[in-house]
PDB file of C-alpha atoms in Angstrom:
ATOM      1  CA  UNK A   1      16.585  10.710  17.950  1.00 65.00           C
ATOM      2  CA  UNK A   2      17.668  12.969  14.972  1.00 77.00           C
ATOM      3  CA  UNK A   3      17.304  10.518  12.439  1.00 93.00           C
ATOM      4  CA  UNK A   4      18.712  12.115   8.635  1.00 96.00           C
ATOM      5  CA  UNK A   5      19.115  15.565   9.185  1.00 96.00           C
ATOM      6  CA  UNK A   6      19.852  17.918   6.005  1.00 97.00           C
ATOM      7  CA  UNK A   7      20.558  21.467   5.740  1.00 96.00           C
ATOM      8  CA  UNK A   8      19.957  24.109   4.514  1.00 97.00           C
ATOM      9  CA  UNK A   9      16.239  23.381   3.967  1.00 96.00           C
ATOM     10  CA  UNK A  10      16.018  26.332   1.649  1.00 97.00           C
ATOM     11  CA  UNK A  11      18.368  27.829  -0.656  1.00 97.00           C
ATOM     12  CA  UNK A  12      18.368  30.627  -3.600  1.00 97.00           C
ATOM     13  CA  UNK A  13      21.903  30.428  -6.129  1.00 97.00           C
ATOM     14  CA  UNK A  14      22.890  32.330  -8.980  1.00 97.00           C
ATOM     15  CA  UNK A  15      24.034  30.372 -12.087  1.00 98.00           C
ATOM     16  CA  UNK A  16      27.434  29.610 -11.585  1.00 97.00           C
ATOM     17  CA  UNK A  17      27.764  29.753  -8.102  1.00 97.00           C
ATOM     18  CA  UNK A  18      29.164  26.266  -5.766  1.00 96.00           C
ATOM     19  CA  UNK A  19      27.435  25.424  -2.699  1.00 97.00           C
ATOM     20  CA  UNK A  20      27.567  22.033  -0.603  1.00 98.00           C
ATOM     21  CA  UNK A  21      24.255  20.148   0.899  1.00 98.00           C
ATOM     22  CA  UNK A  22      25.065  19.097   4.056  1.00 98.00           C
ATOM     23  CA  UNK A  23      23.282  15.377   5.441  1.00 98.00           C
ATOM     24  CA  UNK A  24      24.178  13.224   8.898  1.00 97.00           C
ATOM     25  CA  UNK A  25      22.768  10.830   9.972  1.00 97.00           C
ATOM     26  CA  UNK A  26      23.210   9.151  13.701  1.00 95.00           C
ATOM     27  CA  UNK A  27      21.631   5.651  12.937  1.00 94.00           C
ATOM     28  CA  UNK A  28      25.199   4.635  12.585  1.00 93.00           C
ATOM     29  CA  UNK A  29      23.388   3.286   8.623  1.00 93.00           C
ATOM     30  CA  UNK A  30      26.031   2.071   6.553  1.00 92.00           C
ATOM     31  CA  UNK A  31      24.499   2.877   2.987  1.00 93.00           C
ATOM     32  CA  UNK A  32      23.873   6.452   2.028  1.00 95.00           C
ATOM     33  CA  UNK A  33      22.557   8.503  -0.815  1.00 95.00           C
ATOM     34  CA  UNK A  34      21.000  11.874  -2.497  1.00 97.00           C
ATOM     35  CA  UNK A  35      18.074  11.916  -5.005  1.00 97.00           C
ATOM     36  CA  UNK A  36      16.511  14.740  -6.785  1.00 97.00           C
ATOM     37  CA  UNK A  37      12.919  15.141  -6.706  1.00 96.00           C
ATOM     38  CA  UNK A  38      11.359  17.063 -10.088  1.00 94.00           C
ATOM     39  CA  UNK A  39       7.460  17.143 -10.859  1.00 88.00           C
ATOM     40  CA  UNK A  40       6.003  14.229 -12.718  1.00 84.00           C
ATOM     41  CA  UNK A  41       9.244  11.950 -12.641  1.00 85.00           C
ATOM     42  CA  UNK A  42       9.499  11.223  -9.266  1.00 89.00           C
ATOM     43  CA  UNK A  43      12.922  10.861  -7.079  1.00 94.00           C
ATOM     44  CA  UNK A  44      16.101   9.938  -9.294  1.00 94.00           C
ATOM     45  CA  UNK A  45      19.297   8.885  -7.688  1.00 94.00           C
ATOM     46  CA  UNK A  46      21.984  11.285  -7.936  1.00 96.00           C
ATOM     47  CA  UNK A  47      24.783   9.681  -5.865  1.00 95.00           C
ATOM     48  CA  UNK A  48      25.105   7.157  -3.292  1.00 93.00           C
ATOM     49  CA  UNK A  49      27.738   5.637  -0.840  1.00 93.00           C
ATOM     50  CA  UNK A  50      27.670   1.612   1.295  1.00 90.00           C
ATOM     51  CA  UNK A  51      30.427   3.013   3.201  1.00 91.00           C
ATOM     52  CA  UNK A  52      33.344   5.489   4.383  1.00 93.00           C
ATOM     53  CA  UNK A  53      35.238   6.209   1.576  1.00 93.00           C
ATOM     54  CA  UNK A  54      33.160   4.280  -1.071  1.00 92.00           C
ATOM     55  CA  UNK A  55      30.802   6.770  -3.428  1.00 93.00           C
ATOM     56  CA  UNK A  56      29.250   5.568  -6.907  1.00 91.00           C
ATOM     57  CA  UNK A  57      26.959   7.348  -9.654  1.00 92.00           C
ATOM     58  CA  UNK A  58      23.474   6.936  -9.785  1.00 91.00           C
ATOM     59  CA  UNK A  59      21.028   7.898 -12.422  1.00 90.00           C
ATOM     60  CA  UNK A  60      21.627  11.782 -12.760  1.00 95.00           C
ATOM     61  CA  UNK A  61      25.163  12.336 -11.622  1.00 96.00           C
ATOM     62  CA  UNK A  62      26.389  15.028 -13.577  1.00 96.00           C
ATOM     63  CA  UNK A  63      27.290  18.633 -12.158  1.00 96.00           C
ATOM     64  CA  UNK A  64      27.396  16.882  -8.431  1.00 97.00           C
ATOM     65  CA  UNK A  65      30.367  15.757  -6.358  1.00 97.00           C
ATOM     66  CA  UNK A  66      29.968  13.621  -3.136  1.00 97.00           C
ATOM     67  CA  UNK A  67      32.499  12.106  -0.314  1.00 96.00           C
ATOM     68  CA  UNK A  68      31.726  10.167   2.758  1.00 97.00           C
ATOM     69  CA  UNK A  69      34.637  10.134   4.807  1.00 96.00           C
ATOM     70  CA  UNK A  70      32.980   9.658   7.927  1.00 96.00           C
ATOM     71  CA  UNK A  71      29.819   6.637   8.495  1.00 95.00           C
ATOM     72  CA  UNK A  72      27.694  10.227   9.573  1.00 96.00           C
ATOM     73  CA  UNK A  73      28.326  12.583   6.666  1.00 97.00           C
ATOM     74  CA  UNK A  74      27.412  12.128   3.346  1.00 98.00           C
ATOM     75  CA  UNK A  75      27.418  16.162   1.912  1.00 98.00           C
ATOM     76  CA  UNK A  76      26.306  17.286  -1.983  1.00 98.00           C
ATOM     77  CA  UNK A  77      28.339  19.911  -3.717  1.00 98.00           C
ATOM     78  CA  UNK A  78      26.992  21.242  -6.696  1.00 97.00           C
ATOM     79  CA  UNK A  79      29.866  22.459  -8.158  1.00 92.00           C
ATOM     80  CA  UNK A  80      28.794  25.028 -10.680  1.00 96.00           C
ATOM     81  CA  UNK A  81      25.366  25.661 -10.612  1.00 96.00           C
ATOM     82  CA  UNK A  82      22.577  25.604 -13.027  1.00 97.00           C
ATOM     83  CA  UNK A  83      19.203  26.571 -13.585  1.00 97.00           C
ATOM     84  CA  UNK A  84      18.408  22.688 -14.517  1.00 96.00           C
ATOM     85  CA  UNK A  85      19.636  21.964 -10.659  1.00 97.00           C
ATOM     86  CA  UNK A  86      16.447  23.532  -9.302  1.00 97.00           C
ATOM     87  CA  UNK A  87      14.561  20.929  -7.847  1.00 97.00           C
ATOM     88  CA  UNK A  88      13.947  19.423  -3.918  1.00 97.00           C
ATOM     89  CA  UNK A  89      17.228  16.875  -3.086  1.00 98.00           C
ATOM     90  CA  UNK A  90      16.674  14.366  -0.536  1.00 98.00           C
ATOM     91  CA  UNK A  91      19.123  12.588   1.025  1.00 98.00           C
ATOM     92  CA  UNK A  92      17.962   9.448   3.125  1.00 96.00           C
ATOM     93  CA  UNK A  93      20.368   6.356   4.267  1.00 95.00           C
ATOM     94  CA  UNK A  94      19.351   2.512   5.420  1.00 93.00           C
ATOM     95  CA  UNK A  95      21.290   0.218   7.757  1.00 89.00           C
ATOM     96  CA  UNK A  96      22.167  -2.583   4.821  1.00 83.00           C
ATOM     97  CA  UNK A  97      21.619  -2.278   1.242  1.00 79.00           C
ATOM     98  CA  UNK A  98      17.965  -4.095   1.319  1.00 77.00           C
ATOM     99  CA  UNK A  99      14.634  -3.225   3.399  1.00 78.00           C
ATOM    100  CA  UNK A 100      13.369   0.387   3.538  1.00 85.00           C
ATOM    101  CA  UNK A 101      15.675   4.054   3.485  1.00 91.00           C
ATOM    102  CA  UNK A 102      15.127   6.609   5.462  1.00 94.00           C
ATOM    103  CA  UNK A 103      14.657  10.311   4.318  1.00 96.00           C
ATOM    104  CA  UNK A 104      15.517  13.489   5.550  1.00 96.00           C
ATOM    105  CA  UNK A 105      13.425  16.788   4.961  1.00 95.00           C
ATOM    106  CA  UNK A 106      14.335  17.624   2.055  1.00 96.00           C
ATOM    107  CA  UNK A 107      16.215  20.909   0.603  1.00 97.00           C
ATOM    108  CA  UNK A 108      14.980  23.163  -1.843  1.00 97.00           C
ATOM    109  CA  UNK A 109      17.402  24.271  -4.357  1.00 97.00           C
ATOM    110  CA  UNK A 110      16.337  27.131  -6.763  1.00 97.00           C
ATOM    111  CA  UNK A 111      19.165  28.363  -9.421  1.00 97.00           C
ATOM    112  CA  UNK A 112      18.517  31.592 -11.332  1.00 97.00           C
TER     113      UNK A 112
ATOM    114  CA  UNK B  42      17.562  -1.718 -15.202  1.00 73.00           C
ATOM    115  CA  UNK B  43      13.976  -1.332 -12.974  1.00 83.00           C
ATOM    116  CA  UNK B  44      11.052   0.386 -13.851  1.00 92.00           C
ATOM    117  CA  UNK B  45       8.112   1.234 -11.608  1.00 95.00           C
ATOM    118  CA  UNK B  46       5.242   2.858 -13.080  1.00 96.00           C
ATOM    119  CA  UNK B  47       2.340   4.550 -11.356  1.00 96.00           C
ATOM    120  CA  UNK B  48      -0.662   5.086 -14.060  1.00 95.00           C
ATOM    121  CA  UNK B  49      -2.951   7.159 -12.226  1.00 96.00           C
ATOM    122  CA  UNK B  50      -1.715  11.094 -11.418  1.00 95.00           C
ATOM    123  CA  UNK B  51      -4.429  11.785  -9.145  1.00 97.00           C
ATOM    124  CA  UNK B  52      -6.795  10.019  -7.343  1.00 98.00           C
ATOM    125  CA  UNK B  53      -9.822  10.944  -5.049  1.00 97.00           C
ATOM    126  CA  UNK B  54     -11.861   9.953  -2.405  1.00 98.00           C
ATOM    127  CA  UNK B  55     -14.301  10.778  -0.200  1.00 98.00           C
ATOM    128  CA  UNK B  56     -13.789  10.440   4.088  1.00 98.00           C
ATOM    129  CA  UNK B  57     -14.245   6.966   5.303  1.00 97.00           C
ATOM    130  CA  UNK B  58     -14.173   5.304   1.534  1.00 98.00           C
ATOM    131  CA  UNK B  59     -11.769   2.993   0.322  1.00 98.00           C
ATOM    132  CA  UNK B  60      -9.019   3.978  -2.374  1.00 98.00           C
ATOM    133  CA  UNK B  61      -6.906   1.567  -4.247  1.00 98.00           C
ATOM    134  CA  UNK B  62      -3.424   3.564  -5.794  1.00 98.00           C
ATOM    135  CA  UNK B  63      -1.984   1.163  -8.766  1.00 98.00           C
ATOM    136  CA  UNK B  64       1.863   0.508  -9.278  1.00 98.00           C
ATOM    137  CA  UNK B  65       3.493  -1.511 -11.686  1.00 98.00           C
ATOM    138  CA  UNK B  66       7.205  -2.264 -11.866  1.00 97.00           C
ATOM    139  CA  UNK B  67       9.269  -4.188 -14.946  1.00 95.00           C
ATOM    140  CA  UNK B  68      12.293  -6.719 -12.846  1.00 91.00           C
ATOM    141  CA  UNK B  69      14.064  -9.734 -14.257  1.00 88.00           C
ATOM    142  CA  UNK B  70      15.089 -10.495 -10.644  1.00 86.00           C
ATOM    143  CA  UNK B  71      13.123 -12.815  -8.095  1.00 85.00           C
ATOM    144  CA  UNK B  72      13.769 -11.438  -4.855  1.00 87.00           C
ATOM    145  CA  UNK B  73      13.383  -7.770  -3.940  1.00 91.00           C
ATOM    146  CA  UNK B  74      11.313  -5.048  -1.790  1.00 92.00           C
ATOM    147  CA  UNK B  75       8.638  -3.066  -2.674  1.00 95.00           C
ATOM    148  CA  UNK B  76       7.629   0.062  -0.679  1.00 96.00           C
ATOM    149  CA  UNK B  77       4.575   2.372  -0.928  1.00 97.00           C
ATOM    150  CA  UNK B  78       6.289   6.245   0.675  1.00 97.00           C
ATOM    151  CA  UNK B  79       3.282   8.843   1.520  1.00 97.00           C
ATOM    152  CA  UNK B  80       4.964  12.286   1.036  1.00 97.00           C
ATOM    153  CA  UNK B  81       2.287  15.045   2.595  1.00 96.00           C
ATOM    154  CA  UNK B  82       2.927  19.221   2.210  1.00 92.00           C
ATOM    155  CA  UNK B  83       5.060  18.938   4.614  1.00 91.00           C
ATOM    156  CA  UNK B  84       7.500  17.248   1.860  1.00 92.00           C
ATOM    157  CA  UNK B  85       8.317  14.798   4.740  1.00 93.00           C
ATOM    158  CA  UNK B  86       8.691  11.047   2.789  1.00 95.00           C
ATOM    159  CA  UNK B  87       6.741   8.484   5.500  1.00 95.00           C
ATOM    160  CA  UNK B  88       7.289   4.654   4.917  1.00 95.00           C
ATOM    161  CA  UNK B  89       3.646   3.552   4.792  1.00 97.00           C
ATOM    162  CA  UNK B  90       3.988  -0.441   3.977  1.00 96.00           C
ATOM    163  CA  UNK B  91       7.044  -2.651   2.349  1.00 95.00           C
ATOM    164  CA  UNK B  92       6.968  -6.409   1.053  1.00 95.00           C
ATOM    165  CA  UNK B  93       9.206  -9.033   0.594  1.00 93.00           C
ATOM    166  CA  UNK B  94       9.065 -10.340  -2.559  1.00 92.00           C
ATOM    167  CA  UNK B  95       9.569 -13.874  -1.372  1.00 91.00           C
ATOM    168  CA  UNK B  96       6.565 -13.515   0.561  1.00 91.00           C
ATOM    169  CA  UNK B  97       3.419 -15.018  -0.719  1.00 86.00           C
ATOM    170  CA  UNK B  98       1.015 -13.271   2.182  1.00 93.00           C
ATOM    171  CA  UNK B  99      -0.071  -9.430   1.704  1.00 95.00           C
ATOM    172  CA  UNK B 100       1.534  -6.826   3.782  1.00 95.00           C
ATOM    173  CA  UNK B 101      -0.789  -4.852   5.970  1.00 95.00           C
ATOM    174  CA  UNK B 102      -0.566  -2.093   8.361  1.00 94.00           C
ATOM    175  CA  UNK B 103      -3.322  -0.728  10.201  1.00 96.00           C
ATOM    176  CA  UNK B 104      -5.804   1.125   7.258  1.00 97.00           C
ATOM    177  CA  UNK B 105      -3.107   0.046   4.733  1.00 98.00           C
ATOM    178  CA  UNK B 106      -3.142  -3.216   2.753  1.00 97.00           C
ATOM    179  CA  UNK B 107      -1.336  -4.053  -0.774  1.00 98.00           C
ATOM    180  CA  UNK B 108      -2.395  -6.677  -3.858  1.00 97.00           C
ATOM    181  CA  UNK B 109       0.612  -8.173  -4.549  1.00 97.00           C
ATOM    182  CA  UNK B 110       0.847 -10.227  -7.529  1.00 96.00           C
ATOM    183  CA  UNK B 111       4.549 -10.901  -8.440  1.00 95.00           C
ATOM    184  CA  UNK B 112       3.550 -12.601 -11.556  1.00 94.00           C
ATOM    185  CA  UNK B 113       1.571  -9.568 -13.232  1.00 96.00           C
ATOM    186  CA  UNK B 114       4.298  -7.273 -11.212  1.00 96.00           C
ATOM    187  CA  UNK B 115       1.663  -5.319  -9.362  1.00 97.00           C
ATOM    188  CA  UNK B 116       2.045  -3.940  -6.497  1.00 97.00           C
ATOM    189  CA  UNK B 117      -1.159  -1.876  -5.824  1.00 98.00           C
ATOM    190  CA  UNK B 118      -2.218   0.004  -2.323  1.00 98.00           C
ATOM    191  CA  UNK B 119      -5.500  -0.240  -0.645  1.00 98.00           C
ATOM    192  CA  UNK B 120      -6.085   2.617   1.631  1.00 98.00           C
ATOM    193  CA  UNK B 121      -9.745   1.411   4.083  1.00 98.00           C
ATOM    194  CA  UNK B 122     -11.818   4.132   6.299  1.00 98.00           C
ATOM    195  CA  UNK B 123      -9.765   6.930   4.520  1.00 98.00           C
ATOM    196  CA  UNK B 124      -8.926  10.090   6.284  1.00 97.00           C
ATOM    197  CA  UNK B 125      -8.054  13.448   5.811  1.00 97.00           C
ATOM    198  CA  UNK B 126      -4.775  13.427   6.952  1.00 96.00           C
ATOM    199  CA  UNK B 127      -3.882  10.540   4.202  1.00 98.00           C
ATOM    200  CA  UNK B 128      -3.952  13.429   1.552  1.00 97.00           C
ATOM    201  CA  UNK B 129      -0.775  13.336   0.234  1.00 98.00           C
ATOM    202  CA  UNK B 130       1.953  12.526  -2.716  1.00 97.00           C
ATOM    203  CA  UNK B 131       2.084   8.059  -2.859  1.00 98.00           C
ATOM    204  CA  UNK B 132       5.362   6.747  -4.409  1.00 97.00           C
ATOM    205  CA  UNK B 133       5.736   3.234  -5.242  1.00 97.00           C
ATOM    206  CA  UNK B 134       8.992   2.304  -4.690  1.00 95.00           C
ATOM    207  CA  UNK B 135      11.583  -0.903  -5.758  1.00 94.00           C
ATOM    208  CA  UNK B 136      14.748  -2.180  -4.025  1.00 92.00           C
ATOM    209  CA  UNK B 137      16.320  -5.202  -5.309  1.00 84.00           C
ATOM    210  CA  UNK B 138      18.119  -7.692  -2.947  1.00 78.00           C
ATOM    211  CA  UNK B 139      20.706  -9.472  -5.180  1.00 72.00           C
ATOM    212  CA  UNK B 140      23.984  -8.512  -4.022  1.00 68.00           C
ATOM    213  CA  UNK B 141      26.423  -8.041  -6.818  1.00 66.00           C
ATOM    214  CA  UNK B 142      24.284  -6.488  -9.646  1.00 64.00           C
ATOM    215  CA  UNK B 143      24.584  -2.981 -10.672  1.00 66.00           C
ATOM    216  CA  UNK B 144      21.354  -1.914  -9.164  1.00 69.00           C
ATOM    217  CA  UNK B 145      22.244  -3.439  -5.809  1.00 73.00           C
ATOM    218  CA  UNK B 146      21.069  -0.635  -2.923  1.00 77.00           C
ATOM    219  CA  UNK B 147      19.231   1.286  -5.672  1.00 84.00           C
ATOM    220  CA  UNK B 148      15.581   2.564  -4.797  1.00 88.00           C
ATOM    221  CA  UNK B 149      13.741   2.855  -7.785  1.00 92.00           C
ATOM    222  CA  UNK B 150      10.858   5.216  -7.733  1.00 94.00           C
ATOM    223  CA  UNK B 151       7.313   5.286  -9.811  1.00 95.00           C
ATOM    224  CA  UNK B 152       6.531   8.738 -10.704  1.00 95.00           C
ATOM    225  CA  UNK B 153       3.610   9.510  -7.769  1.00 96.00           C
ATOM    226  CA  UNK B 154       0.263   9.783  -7.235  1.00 97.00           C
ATOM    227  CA  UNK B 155      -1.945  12.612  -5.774  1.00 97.00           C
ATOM    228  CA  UNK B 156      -4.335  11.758  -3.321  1.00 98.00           C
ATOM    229  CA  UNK B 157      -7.359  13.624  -2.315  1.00 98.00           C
ATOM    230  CA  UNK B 158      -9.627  13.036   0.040  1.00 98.00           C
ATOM    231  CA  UNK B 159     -13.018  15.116   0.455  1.00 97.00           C
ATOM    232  CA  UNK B 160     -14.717  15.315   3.452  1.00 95.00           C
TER     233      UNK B 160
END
């Protein structure tokens, strides 16, 4: 049972540069979403989704782009990248919008 | 909007002690989850306990009990017989369950605690 799987689990960018953060899950979990997780302020919601083709801003939305256009998918693109975008993103997903999420491993992101 | 708030950065304890990890969390709303996450090196975030807000009666799991007290809004963890493989990064966590509202589906997170424990 995969659970939330996210890849890559590492990644080095220059400033500038686009990439995408990749998360499925196979729980067949309706509600979906990416937080950021920076030293002595815990994880902050970035972006979330309660279903296919539904996507809404969180706390700390700016310089990210999400889509869910499948219940499985749910990727991150950071769309021009910045030094301020280092950090570990999770991305973790729950069957209803109440009761616990679950996380995957985590991705760290560092931007030179 | 939420707030959770964990006051203590670090914590230690020694093998086989008892540790209590504070949380406190700011809500207008009456019915809602509360989670304690355990987040060791391995970055990996664990669900150790959740509670209903509704619910009058503790959670507990195994080693792991919580104080609730919904009218101070404290939501503290009491780790018993501690181990060395408890060391690890505690959130608090917050998840309201009125539908509608903006925060609906949010998890809100305190800002962590370290544990240590010393054998």
């Amino acid at each position: 049972n995969a659970g939330v799987t996210q890849t890559p689990k590492f990644q080095v960018l220059k400033t500038g540069q686009s990439m995408t953060l990749q998360c499925a899950q196979d729980m067949n979990h309706e509600y979906m979403s990416w937080y950021r997780q920076d030293p002595g302020m815990g994880l902050r919601l970035i972006h979330y989704s309660v279903g296919a083709g539904i996507t809404d801003q969180g706390e700390v939305p700016n310089g990210y782009n999400v889509s869910r256009s499948t219940t499985e998918d749910f990727p991150l693109r950071l769309l021009s990248a910045a030094p301020s975008q280092t950090s570990v993103y999770f991305c973790a997903s729950s069957y209803s919008l109440v009761g616990e999420l679950f996380f995957g491993e985590g991705s760290r992101l560092t931007v030179l | 909007a939420q707030t959770v708030t964990q006051s203590q950065p670090e914590m230690s304890v020694q093998e086989a002690e008892t540790v209590t990890l504070s949380c406190t969390y700011d809500t207008s709303e009456s019915d809602y989850y509360l989670f304690w996450y355990k987040q060791p090196p391995s970055r990996q975030m664990i669900l150790v306990i959740r509670q209903e807000a509704y619910k009058q009666q503790n959670a507990t799991e195994n080693r792991f009990s919580v104080n609730f007290q919904k009218a101070a809004k404290s939501f503290s963890l009491k780790i018993s017989d501690s181990q060395l493989g408890d060391a690890a990064m505690y959130f608090c966590a917050y998840r309201t369950s009125n539908a509608g509202g903006t925060s609906y589906g949010k998890l809100t997170f305190g800002q962590g605690t370290i544990l240590t424990v010393h054998p």
